Amino acid sequence: MQRRKFLMTSAAAAVMAGSGAVRAASTDERESVSIPKIDTHQHLWDLQKFQPPWLSSAPQVLSRSYVTSDYVEATRGLNIVKAMYMEVDVAVADQNREA
């Protein structure tokens, strides 16, 4: 399941559970729910600024920069209103610069 689908489905389920709705919503109804969401866990990295040591053994899909514009594109239409950046385990010498 892609992150976008997961967030949309989870948000819809939370709304349905909290509203006391009795009937089951169709897939189209769940996907049209546009409540504001807070992404509490995002990791972004720019390989032109940092080379996190763990990337040397990470899957190939992670061996590129993931920057804010990638995040904005991946979450387009999800009504993300706030997000929390999580550190990406840079080398100890780079921790202050990352922060």
mmCIF file with all atom_site columns, C-alpha atoms in Angstrom:
data_model
loop_
_atom_site.group_PDB
_atom_site.id
_atom_site.type_symbol
_atom_site.label_atom_id
_atom_site.label_alt_id
_atom_site.label_comp_id
_atom_site.label_asym_id
_atom_site.label_entity_id
_atom_site.label_seq_id
_atom_site.pdbx_PDB_ins_code
_atom_site.Cartn_x
_atom_site.Cartn_y
_atom_site.Cartn_z
_atom_site.occupancy
_atom_site.B_iso_or_equiv
_atom_site.pdbx_formal_charge
_atom_site.auth_seq_id
_atom_site.auth_comp_id
_atom_site.auth_asym_id
_atom_site.auth_atom_id
_atom_site.pdbx_PDB_model_num
ATOM 1  C CA . MET A 1 1  ? 0.000   0.000  0.000  1.00 0.00 ? 1  MET A CA 1
ATOM 2  C CA . GLN A 1 2  ? 1.351   3.416  -0.909 1.00 0.00 ? 2  GLN A CA 1
ATOM 3  C CA . ARG A 1 3  ? 1.703   6.086  1.771  1.00 0.00 ? 3  ARG A CA 1
ATOM 4  C CA . ARG A 1 4  ? -0.884  8.297  0.048  1.00 0.00 ? 4  ARG A CA 1
ATOM 5  C CA . LYS A 1 5  ? -3.498  5.521  0.018  1.00 0.00 ? 5  LYS A CA 1
ATOM 6  C CA . PHE A 1 6  ? -2.671  4.590  3.615  1.00 0.00 ? 6  PHE A CA 1
ATOM 7  C CA . LEU A 1 7  ? -3.072  8.177  4.850  1.00 0.00 ? 7  LEU A CA 1
ATOM 8  C CA . MET A 1 8  ? -6.324  8.654  2.968  1.00 0.00 ? 8  MET A CA 1
ATOM 9  C CA . THR A 1 9  ? -7.786  5.373  4.189  1.00 0.00 ? 9  THR A CA 1
ATOM 10 C CA . SER A 1 10 ? -6.632  5.894  7.784  1.00 0.00 ? 10 SER A CA 1
ATOM 11 C CA . ALA A 1 11 ? -8.018  9.417  7.906  1.00 0.00 ? 11 ALA A CA 1
ATOM 12 C CA . ALA A 1 12 ? -11.348 8.287  6.499  1.00 0.00 ? 12 ALA A CA 1
ATOM 13 C CA . ALA A 1 13 ? -11.561 5.421  9.006  1.00 0.00 ? 13 ALA A CA 1
ATOM 14 C CA . ALA A 1 14 ? -10.854 7.780  11.901 1.00 0.00 ? 14 ALA A CA 1
ATOM 15 C CA . VAL A 1 15 ? -13.550 10.180 10.723 1.00 0.00 ? 15 VAL A CA 1
ATOM 16 C CA . MET A 1 16 ? -16.079 7.389  10.320 1.00 0.00 ? 16 MET A CA 1
ATOM 17 C CA . ALA A 1 17 ? -15.275 5.906  13.745 1.00 0.00 ? 17 ALA A CA 1
ATOM 18 C CA . GLY A 1 18 ? -15.417 9.275  15.454 1.00 0.00 ? 18 GLY A CA 1
ATOM 19 C CA . SER A 1 19 ? -18.670 10.337 13.818 1.00 0.00 ? 19 SER A CA 1
ATOM 20 C CA . GLY A 1 20 ? -20.618 7.311  15.005 1.00 0.00 ? 20 GLY A CA 1
ATOM 21 C CA . ALA A 1 21 ? -21.604 6.522  11.438 1.00 0.00 ? 21 ALA A CA 1
ATOM 22 C CA . VAL A 1 22 ? -23.455 3.249  11.187 1.00 0.00 ? 22 VAL A CA 1
ATOM 23 C CA . ARG A 1 23 ? -23.371 2.583  7.471  1.00 0.00 ? 23 ARG A CA 1
ATOM 24 C CA . ALA A 1 24 ? -20.242 1.469  5.647  1.00 0.00 ? 24 ALA A CA 1
ATOM 25 C CA . ALA A 1 25 ? -18.787 4.085  3.320  1.00 0.00 ? 25 ALA A CA 1
ATOM 26 C CA . SER A 1 26 ? -17.785 3.192  -0.216 1.00 0.00 ? 26 SER A CA 1
ATOM 27 C CA . THR A 1 27 ? -14.159 3.529  -1.334 1.00 0.00 ? 27 THR A CA 1
ATOM 28 C CA . ASP A 1 28 ? -15.058 6.708  -3.252 1.00 0.00 ? 28 ASP A CA 1
ATOM 29 C CA . GLU A 1 29 ? -16.571 8.275  -0.126 1.00 0.00 ? 29 GLU A CA 1
ATOM 30 C CA . ARG A 1 30 ? -13.539 7.427  2.018  1.00 0.00 ? 30 ARG A CA 1
ATOM 31 C CA . GLU A 1 31 ? -11.141 8.899  -0.533 1.00 0.00 ? 31 GLU A CA 1
ATOM 32 C CA . SER A 1 32 ? -13.114 12.144 -0.800 1.00 0.00 ? 32 SER A CA 1
ATOM 33 C CA . VAL A 1 33 ? -12.786 12.945 2.926  1.00 0.00 ? 33 VAL A CA 1
ATOM 34 C CA . SER A 1 34 ? -10.510 15.963 3.153  1.00 0.00 ? 34 SER A CA 1
ATOM 35 C CA . ILE A 1 35 ? -9.910  16.598 6.822  1.00 0.00 ? 35 ILE A CA 1
ATOM 36 C CA . PRO A 1 36 ? -6.718  18.454 7.763  1.00 0.00 ? 36 PRO A CA 1
ATOM 37 C CA . LYS A 1 37 ? -3.869  16.072 8.572  1.00 0.00 ? 37 LYS A CA 1
ATOM 38 C CA . ILE A 1 38 ? -0.610  16.395 10.476 1.00 0.00 ? 38 ILE A CA 1
ATOM 39 C CA . ASP A 1 39 ? 2.204   14.159 9.239  1.00 0.00 ? 39 ASP A CA 1
ATOM 40 C CA . THR A 1 40 ? 4.040   13.336 12.438 1.00 0.00 ? 40 THR A CA 1
ATOM 41 C CA . HIS A 1 41 ? 6.999   11.567 10.911 1.00 0.00 ? 41 HIS A CA 1
ATOM 42 C CA . GLN A 1 42 ? 8.872   12.584 7.780  1.00 0.00 ? 42 GLN A CA 1
ATOM 43 C CA . HIS A 1 43 ? 12.480  12.042 6.768  1.00 0.00 ? 43 HIS A CA 1
ATOM 44 C CA . LEU A 1 44 ? 14.070  14.203 4.070  1.00 0.00 ? 44 LEU A CA 1
ATOM 45 C CA . TRP A 1 45 ? 17.697  14.319 3.002  1.00 0.00 ? 45 TRP A CA 1
ATOM 46 C CA . ASP A 1 46 ? 19.784  16.136 0.437  1.00 0.00 ? 46 ASP A CA 1
ATOM 47 C CA . LEU A 1 47 ? 22.834  14.172 -0.665 1.00 0.00 ? 47 LEU A CA 1
ATOM 48 C CA . GLN A 1 48 ? 24.498  17.402 -1.792 1.00 0.00 ? 48 GLN A CA 1
ATOM 49 C CA . LYS A 1 49 ? 24.548  18.463 1.879  1.00 0.00 ? 49 LYS A CA 1
ATOM 50 C CA . PHE A 1 50 ? 24.923  15.203 3.820  1.00 0.00 ? 50 PHE A CA 1
ATOM 51 C CA . GLN A 1 51 ? 25.896  11.590 3.190  1.00 0.00 ? 51 GLN A CA 1
ATOM 52 C CA . PRO A 1 52 ? 24.131  9.605  5.933  1.00 0.00 ? 52 PRO A CA 1
ATOM 53 C CA . PRO A 1 53 ? 26.360  6.600  6.719  1.00 0.00 ? 53 PRO A CA 1
ATOM 54 C CA . TRP A 1 54 ? 23.463  4.114  6.678  1.00 0.00 ? 54 TRP A CA 1
ATOM 55 C CA . LEU A 1 55 ? 22.759  4.838  3.006  1.00 0.00 ? 55 LEU A CA 1
ATOM 56 C CA . SER A 1 56 ? 25.749  2.706  1.979  1.00 0.00 ? 56 SER A CA 1
ATOM 57 C CA . SER A 1 57 ? 23.793  -0.429 2.949  1.00 0.00 ? 57 SER A CA 1
ATOM 58 C CA . ALA A 1 58 ? 20.270  0.860  2.235  1.00 0.00 ? 58 ALA A CA 1
ATOM 59 C CA . PRO A 1 59 ? 18.059  -0.298 -0.659 1.00 0.00 ? 59 PRO A CA 1
ATOM 60 C CA . GLN A 1 60 ? 18.801  1.418  -3.961 1.00 0.00 ? 60 GLN A CA 1
ATOM 61 C CA . VAL A 1 61 ? 15.508  3.346  -3.885 1.00 0.00 ? 61 VAL A CA 1
ATOM 62 C CA . LEU A 1 62 ? 16.842  5.359  -0.931 1.00 0.00 ? 62 LEU A CA 1
ATOM 63 C CA . SER A 1 63 ? 20.148  6.248  -2.601 1.00 0.00 ? 63 SER A CA 1
ATOM 64 C CA . ARG A 1 64 ? 18.984  9.625  -3.856 1.00 0.00 ? 64 ARG A CA 1
ATOM 65 C CA . SER A 1 65 ? 17.964  12.914 -2.310 1.00 0.00 ? 65 SER A CA 1
ATOM 66 C CA . TYR A 1 66 ? 14.442  13.224 -0.933 1.00 0.00 ? 66 TYR A CA 1
ATOM 67 C CA . VAL A 1 67 ? 13.753  16.928 -0.475 1.00 0.00 ? 67 VAL A CA 1
ATOM 68 C CA . THR A 1 68 ? 10.775  19.135 0.332  1.00 0.00 ? 68 THR A CA 1
ATOM 69 C CA . SER A 1 69 ? 9.597   19.295 -3.283 1.00 0.00 ? 69 SER A CA 1
ATOM 70 C CA . ASP A 1 70 ? 9.466   15.460 -3.389 1.00 0.00 ? 70 ASP A CA 1
ATOM 71 C CA . TYR A 1 71 ? 7.398   15.470 -0.199 1.00 0.00 ? 71 TYR A CA 1
ATOM 72 C CA . VAL A 1 72 ? 5.013   18.109 -1.534 1.00 0.00 ? 72 VAL A CA 1
ATOM 73 C CA . GLU A 1 73 ? 4.476   16.075 -4.704 1.00 0.00 ? 73 GLU A CA 1
ATOM 74 C CA . ALA A 1 74 ? 3.988   12.780 -2.820 1.00 0.00 ? 74 ALA A CA 1
ATOM 75 C CA . THR A 1 75 ? 1.390   14.301 -0.487 1.00 0.00 ? 75 THR A CA 1
ATOM 76 C CA . ARG A 1 76 ? -0.457  16.481 -3.013 1.00 0.00 ? 76 ARG A CA 1
ATOM 77 C CA . GLY A 1 77 ? -4.200  16.381 -2.396 1.00 0.00 ? 77 GLY A CA 1
ATOM 78 C CA . LEU A 1 78 ? -3.934  14.819 1.070  1.00 0.00 ? 78 LEU A CA 1
ATOM 79 C CA . ASN A 1 79 ? -4.611  18.066 2.952  1.00 0.00 ? 79 ASN A CA 1
ATOM 80 C CA . ILE A 1 80 ? -1.415  17.863 5.006  1.00 0.00 ? 80 ILE A CA 1
ATOM 81 C CA . VAL A 1 81 ? -1.455  21.106 7.005  1.00 0.00 ? 81 VAL A CA 1
ATOM 82 C CA . LYS A 1 82 ? 1.569   20.488 9.247  1.00 0.00 ? 82 LYS A CA 1
ATOM 83 C CA . ALA A 1 83 ? 4.465   18.072 9.354  1.00 0.00 ? 83 ALA A CA 1
ATOM 84 C CA . MET A 1 84 ? 7.237   17.127 11.733 1.00 0.00 ? 84 MET A CA 1
ATOM 85 C CA . TYR A 1 85 ? 10.706  16.536 10.336 1.00 0.00 ? 85 TYR A CA 1
ATOM 86 C CA . MET A 1 86 ? 12.603  13.637 11.897 1.00 0.00 ? 86 MET A CA 1
ATOM 87 C CA . GLU A 1 87 ? 16.380  13.402 11.834 1.00 0.00 ? 87 GLU A CA 1
ATOM 88 C CA . VAL A 1 88 ? 17.893  11.048 9.257  1.00 0.00 ? 88 VAL A CA 1
ATOM 89 C CA . ASP A 1 89 ? 20.813  9.711  11.276 1.00 0.00 ? 89 ASP A CA 1
ATOM 90 C CA . VAL A 1 90 ? 23.564  11.757 9.697  1.00 0.00 ? 90 VAL A CA 1
ATOM 91 C CA . ALA A 1 91 ? 27.172  11.265 10.759 1.00 0.00 ? 91 ALA A CA 1
ATOM 92 C CA . VAL A 1 92 ? 27.805  12.518 14.308 1.00 0.00 ? 92 VAL A CA 1
ATOM 93 C CA . ALA A 1 93 ? 29.955  15.371 12.959 1.00 0.00 ? 93 ALA A CA 1
ATOM 94 C CA . ASP A 1 94 ? 26.974  16.610 10.869 1.00 0.00 ? 94 ASP A CA 1
ATOM 95 C CA . GLN A 1 95 ? 24.275  16.501 13.572 1.00 0.00 ? 95 GLN A CA 1
ATOM 96 C CA . ASN A 1 96 ? 24.424  20.196 14.495 1.00 0.00 ? 96 ASN A CA 1
ATOM 97 C CA . ARG A 1 97 ? 24.355  21.247 10.830 1.00 0.00 ? 97 ARG A CA 1
ATOM 98 C CA . GLU A 1 98 ? 21.360  18.988 10.175 1.00 0.00 ? 98 GLU A CA 1
ATOM 99 C CA . ALA A 1 99 ? 19.461  20.435 13.126 1.00 0.00 ? 99 ALA A CA 1
#
